[in-house]
PDB file of C-alpha atoms in Angstrom:
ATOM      1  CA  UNK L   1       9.870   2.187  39.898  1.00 42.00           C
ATOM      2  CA  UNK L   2       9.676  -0.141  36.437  1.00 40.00           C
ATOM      3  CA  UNK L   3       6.336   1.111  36.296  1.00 36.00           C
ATOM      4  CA  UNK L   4       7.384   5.151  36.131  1.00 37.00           C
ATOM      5  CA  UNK L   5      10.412   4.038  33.959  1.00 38.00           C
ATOM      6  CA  UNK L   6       7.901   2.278  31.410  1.00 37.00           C
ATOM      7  CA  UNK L   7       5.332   5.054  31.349  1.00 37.00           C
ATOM      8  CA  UNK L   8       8.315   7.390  30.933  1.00 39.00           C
ATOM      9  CA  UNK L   9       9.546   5.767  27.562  1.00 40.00           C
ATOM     10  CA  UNK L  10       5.817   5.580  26.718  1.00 37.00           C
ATOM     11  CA  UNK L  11       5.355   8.958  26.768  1.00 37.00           C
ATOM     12  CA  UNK L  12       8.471   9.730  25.065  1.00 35.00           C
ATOM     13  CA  UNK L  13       7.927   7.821  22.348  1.00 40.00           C
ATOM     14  CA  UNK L  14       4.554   9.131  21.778  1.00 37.00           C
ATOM     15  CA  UNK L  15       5.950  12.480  21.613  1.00 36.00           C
ATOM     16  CA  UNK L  16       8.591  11.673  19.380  1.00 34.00           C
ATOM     17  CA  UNK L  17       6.851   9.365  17.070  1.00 40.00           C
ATOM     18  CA  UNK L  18       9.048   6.719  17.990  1.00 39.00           C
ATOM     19  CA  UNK L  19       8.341   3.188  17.809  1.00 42.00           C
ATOM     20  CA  UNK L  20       8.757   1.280  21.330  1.00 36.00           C
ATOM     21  CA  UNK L  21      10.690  -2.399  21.133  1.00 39.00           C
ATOM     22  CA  UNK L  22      10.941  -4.527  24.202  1.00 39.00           C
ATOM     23  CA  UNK L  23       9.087  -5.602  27.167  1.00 40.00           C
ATOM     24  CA  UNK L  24       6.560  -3.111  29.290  1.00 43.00           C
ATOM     25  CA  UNK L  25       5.889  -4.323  33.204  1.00 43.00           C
ATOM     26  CA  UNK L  26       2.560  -4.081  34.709  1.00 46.00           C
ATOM     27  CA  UNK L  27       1.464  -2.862  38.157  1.00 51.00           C
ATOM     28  CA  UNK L  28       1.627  -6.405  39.284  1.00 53.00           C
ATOM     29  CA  UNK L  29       5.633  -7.150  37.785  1.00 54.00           C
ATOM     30  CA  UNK L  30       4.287  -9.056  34.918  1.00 53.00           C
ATOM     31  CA  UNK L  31       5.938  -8.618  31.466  1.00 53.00           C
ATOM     32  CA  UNK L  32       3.076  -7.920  28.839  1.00 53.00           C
ATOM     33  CA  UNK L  33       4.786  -6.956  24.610  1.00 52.00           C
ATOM     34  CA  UNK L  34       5.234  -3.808  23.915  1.00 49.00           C
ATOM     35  CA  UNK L  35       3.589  -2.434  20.922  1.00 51.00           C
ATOM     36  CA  UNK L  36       6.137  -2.775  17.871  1.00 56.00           C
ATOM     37  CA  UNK L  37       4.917   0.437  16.243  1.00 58.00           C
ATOM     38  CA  UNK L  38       3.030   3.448  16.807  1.00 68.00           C
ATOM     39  CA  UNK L  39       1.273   3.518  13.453  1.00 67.00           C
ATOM     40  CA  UNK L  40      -0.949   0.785  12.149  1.00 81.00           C
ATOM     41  CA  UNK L  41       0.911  -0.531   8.980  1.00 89.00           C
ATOM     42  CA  UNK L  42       0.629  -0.001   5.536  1.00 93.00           C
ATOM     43  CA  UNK L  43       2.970  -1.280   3.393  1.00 96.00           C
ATOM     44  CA  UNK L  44       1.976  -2.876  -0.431  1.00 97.00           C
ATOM     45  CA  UNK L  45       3.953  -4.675  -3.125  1.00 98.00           C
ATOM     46  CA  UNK L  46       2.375  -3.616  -6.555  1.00 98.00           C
ATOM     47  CA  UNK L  47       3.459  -5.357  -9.791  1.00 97.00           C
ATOM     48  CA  UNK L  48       2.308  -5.286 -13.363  1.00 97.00           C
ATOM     49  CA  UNK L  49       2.468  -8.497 -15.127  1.00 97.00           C
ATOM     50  CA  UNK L  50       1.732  -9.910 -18.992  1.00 97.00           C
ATOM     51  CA  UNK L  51      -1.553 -11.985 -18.497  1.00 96.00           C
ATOM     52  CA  UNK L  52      -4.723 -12.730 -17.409  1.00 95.00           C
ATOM     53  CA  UNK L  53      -4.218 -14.322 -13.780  1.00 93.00           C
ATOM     54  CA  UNK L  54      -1.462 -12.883 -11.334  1.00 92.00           C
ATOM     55  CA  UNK L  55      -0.513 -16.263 -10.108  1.00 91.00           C
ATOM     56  CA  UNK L  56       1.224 -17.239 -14.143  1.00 93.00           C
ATOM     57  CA  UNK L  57       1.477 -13.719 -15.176  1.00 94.00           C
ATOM     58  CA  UNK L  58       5.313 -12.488 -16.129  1.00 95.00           C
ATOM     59  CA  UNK L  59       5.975  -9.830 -13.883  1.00 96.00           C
ATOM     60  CA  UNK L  60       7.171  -6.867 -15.879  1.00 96.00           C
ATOM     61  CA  UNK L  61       7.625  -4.044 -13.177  1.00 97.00           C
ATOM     62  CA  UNK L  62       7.348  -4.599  -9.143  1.00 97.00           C
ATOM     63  CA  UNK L  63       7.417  -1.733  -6.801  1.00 98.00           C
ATOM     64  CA  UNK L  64       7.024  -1.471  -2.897  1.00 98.00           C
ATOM     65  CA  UNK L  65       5.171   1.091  -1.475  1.00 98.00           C
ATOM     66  CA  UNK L  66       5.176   1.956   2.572  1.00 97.00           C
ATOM     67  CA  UNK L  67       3.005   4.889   3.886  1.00 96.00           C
ATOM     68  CA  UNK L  68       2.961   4.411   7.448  1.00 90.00           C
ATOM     69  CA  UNK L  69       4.707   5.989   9.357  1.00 87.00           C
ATOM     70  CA  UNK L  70       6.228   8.144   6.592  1.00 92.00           C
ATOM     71  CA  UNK L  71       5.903   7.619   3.018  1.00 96.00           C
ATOM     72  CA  UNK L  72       8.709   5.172   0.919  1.00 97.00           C
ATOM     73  CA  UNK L  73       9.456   2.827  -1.165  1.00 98.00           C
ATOM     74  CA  UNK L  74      11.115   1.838  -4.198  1.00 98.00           C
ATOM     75  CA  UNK L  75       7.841   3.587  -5.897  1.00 98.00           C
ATOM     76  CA  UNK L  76       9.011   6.879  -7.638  1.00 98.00           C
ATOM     77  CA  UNK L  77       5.855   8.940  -5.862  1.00 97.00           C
ATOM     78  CA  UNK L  78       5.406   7.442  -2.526  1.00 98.00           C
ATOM     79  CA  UNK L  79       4.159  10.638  -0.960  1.00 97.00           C
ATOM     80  CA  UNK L  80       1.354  11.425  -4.127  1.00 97.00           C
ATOM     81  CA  UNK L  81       0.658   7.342  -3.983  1.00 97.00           C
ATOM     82  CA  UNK L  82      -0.135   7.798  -0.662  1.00 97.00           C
ATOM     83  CA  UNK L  83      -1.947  10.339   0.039  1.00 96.00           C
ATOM     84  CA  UNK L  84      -4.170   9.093  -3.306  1.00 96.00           C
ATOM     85  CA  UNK L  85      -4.232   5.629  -1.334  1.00 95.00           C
ATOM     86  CA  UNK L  86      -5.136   7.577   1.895  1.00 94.00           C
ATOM     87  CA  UNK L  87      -8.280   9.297  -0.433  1.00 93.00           C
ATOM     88  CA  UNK L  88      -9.667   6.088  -1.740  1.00 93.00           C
ATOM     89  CA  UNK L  89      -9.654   4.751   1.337  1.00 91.00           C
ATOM     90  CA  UNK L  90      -7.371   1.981   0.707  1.00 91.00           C
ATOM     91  CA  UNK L  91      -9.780   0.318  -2.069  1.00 93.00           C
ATOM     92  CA  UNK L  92      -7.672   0.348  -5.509  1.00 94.00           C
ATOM     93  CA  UNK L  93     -10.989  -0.412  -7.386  1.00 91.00           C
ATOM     94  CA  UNK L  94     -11.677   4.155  -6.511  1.00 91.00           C
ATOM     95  CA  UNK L  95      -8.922   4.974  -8.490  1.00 91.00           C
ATOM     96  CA  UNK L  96      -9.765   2.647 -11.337  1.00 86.00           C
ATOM     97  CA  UNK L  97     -12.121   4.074 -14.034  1.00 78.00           C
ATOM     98  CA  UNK L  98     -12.569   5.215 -17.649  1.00 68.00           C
ATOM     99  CA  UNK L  99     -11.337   8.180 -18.645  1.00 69.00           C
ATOM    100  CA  UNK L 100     -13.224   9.882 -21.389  1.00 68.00           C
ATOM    101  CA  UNK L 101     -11.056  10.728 -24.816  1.00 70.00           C
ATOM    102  CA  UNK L 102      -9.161   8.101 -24.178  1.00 78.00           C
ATOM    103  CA  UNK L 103      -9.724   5.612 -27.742  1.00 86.00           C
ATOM    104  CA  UNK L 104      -8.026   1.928 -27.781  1.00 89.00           C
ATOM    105  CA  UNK L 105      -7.758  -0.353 -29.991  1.00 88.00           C
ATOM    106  CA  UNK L 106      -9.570  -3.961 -29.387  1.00 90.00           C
ATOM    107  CA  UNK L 107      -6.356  -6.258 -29.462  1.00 94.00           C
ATOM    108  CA  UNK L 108      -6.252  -8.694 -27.021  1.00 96.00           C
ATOM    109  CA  UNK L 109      -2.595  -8.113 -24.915  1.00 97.00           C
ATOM    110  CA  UNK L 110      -4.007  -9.076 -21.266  1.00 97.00           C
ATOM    111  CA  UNK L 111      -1.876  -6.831 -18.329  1.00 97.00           C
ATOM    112  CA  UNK L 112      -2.851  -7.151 -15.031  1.00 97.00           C
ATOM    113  CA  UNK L 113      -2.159  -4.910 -12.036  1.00 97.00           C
ATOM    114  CA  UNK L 114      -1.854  -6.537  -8.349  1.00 97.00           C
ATOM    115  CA  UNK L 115      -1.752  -4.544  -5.175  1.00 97.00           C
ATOM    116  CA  UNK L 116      -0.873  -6.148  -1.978  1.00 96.00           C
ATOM    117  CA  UNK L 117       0.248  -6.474   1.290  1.00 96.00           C
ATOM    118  CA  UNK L 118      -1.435  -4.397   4.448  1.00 95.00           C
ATOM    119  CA  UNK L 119      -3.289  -0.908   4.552  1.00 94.00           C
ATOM    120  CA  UNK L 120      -3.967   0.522   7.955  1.00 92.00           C
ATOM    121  CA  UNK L 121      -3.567  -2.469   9.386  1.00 92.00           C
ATOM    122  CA  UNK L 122      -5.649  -5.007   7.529  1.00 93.00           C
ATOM    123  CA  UNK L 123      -4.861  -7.208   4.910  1.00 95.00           C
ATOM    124  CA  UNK L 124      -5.400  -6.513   1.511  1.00 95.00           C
ATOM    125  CA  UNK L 125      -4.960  -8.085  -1.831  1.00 96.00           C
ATOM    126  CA  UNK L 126      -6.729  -6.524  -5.470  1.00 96.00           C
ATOM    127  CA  UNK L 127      -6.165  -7.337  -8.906  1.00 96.00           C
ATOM    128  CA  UNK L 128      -7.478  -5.944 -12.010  1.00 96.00           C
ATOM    129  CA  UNK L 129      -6.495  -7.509 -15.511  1.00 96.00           C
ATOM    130  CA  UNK L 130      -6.886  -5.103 -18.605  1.00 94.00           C
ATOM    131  CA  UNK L 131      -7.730  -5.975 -22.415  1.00 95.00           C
ATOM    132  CA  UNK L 132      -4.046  -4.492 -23.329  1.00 96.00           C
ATOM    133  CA  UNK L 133      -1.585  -1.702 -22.191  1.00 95.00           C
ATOM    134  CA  UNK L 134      -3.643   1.049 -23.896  1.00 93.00           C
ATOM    135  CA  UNK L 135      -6.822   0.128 -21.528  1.00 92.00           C
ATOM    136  CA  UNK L 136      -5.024   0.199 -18.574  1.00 93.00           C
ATOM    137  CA  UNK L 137      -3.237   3.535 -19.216  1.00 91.00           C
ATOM    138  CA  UNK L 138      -6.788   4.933 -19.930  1.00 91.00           C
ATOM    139  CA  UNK L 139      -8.233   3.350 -16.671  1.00 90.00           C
ATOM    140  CA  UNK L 140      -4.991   4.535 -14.643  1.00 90.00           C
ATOM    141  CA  UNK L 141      -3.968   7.659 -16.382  1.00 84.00           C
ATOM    142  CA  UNK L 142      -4.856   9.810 -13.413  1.00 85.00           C
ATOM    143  CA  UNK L 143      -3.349   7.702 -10.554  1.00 92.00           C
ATOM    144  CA  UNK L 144      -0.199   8.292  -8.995  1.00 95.00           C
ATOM    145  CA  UNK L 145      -0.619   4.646  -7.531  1.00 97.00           C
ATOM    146  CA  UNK L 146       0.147   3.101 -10.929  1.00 95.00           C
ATOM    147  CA  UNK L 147       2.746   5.357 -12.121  1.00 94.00           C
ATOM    148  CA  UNK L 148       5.585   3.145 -11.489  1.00 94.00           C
TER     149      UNK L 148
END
């Protein structure tokens, strides 16, 4: 009977795209974990700091970023973040790249950009440090990642 009760609130769940929370039984009466989650996480902190090395850097904006299972966050385009995200692959260095027309000056006024926390289920941490704000607006114009 635990066994029909269990693959009951399985298959619920599935159909729903609810998450399950507890304790499944086996054929044999054994308690195995139940999976947590339906969705294989993916959920980021990303911060832009004054500096050269994310570890010292003053942390001038932080947002948090969750695409699985829906999009949300405290970033102000989760949905457009993560469907970019979802594009790239989960590899921040894709959406990172020269834009032509785009002149800066040469003064040296290190930012650096961080991403991390888990995509799809595996751990990831990036960093990318710029020359000044004007060369990482022209490496991130396009990106709806870094427009927080």
């Amino acid at each position: 009977m635990r066994y029909f009760r269990t693959l009951g609130a399985t298959a619920f769940a599935t159909a729903t795209g609810l998450a399950l929370v507890g304790t499944a039984f086996t054929g044999t009466g054994t308690a195995e974990a139940a999976p947590t989650s339906l969705y294989a996480p993916s959920a980021l902190v990303l911060t832009l700091g004054e500096g050269t090395h994310p570890a010292t850097d003053t942390v001038v904006r932080a947002v948090t970023l969750t695409c699985a299972p829906v999009p949300s966050g405290s970033h102000p385009a989760p949905e457009a973040a993560c469907r970019e995200l979802d594009s790239a692959g989960g590899d921040f260095t894709n959406l990172t790249g020269l834009r032509e027309g785009r002149p800066c000056t040469r003064e040296w006024n290190p930012v650096t950009l961080t991403g991390d926390g888990v995509w799809q289920g595996r751990r990831v941490t990036w960093s990318a440090t710029y020359g000044n704000p004007c060369e990482l607006r022209a490496r991130t114009a396009d990106s709806a990642v870094f427009a927080f």
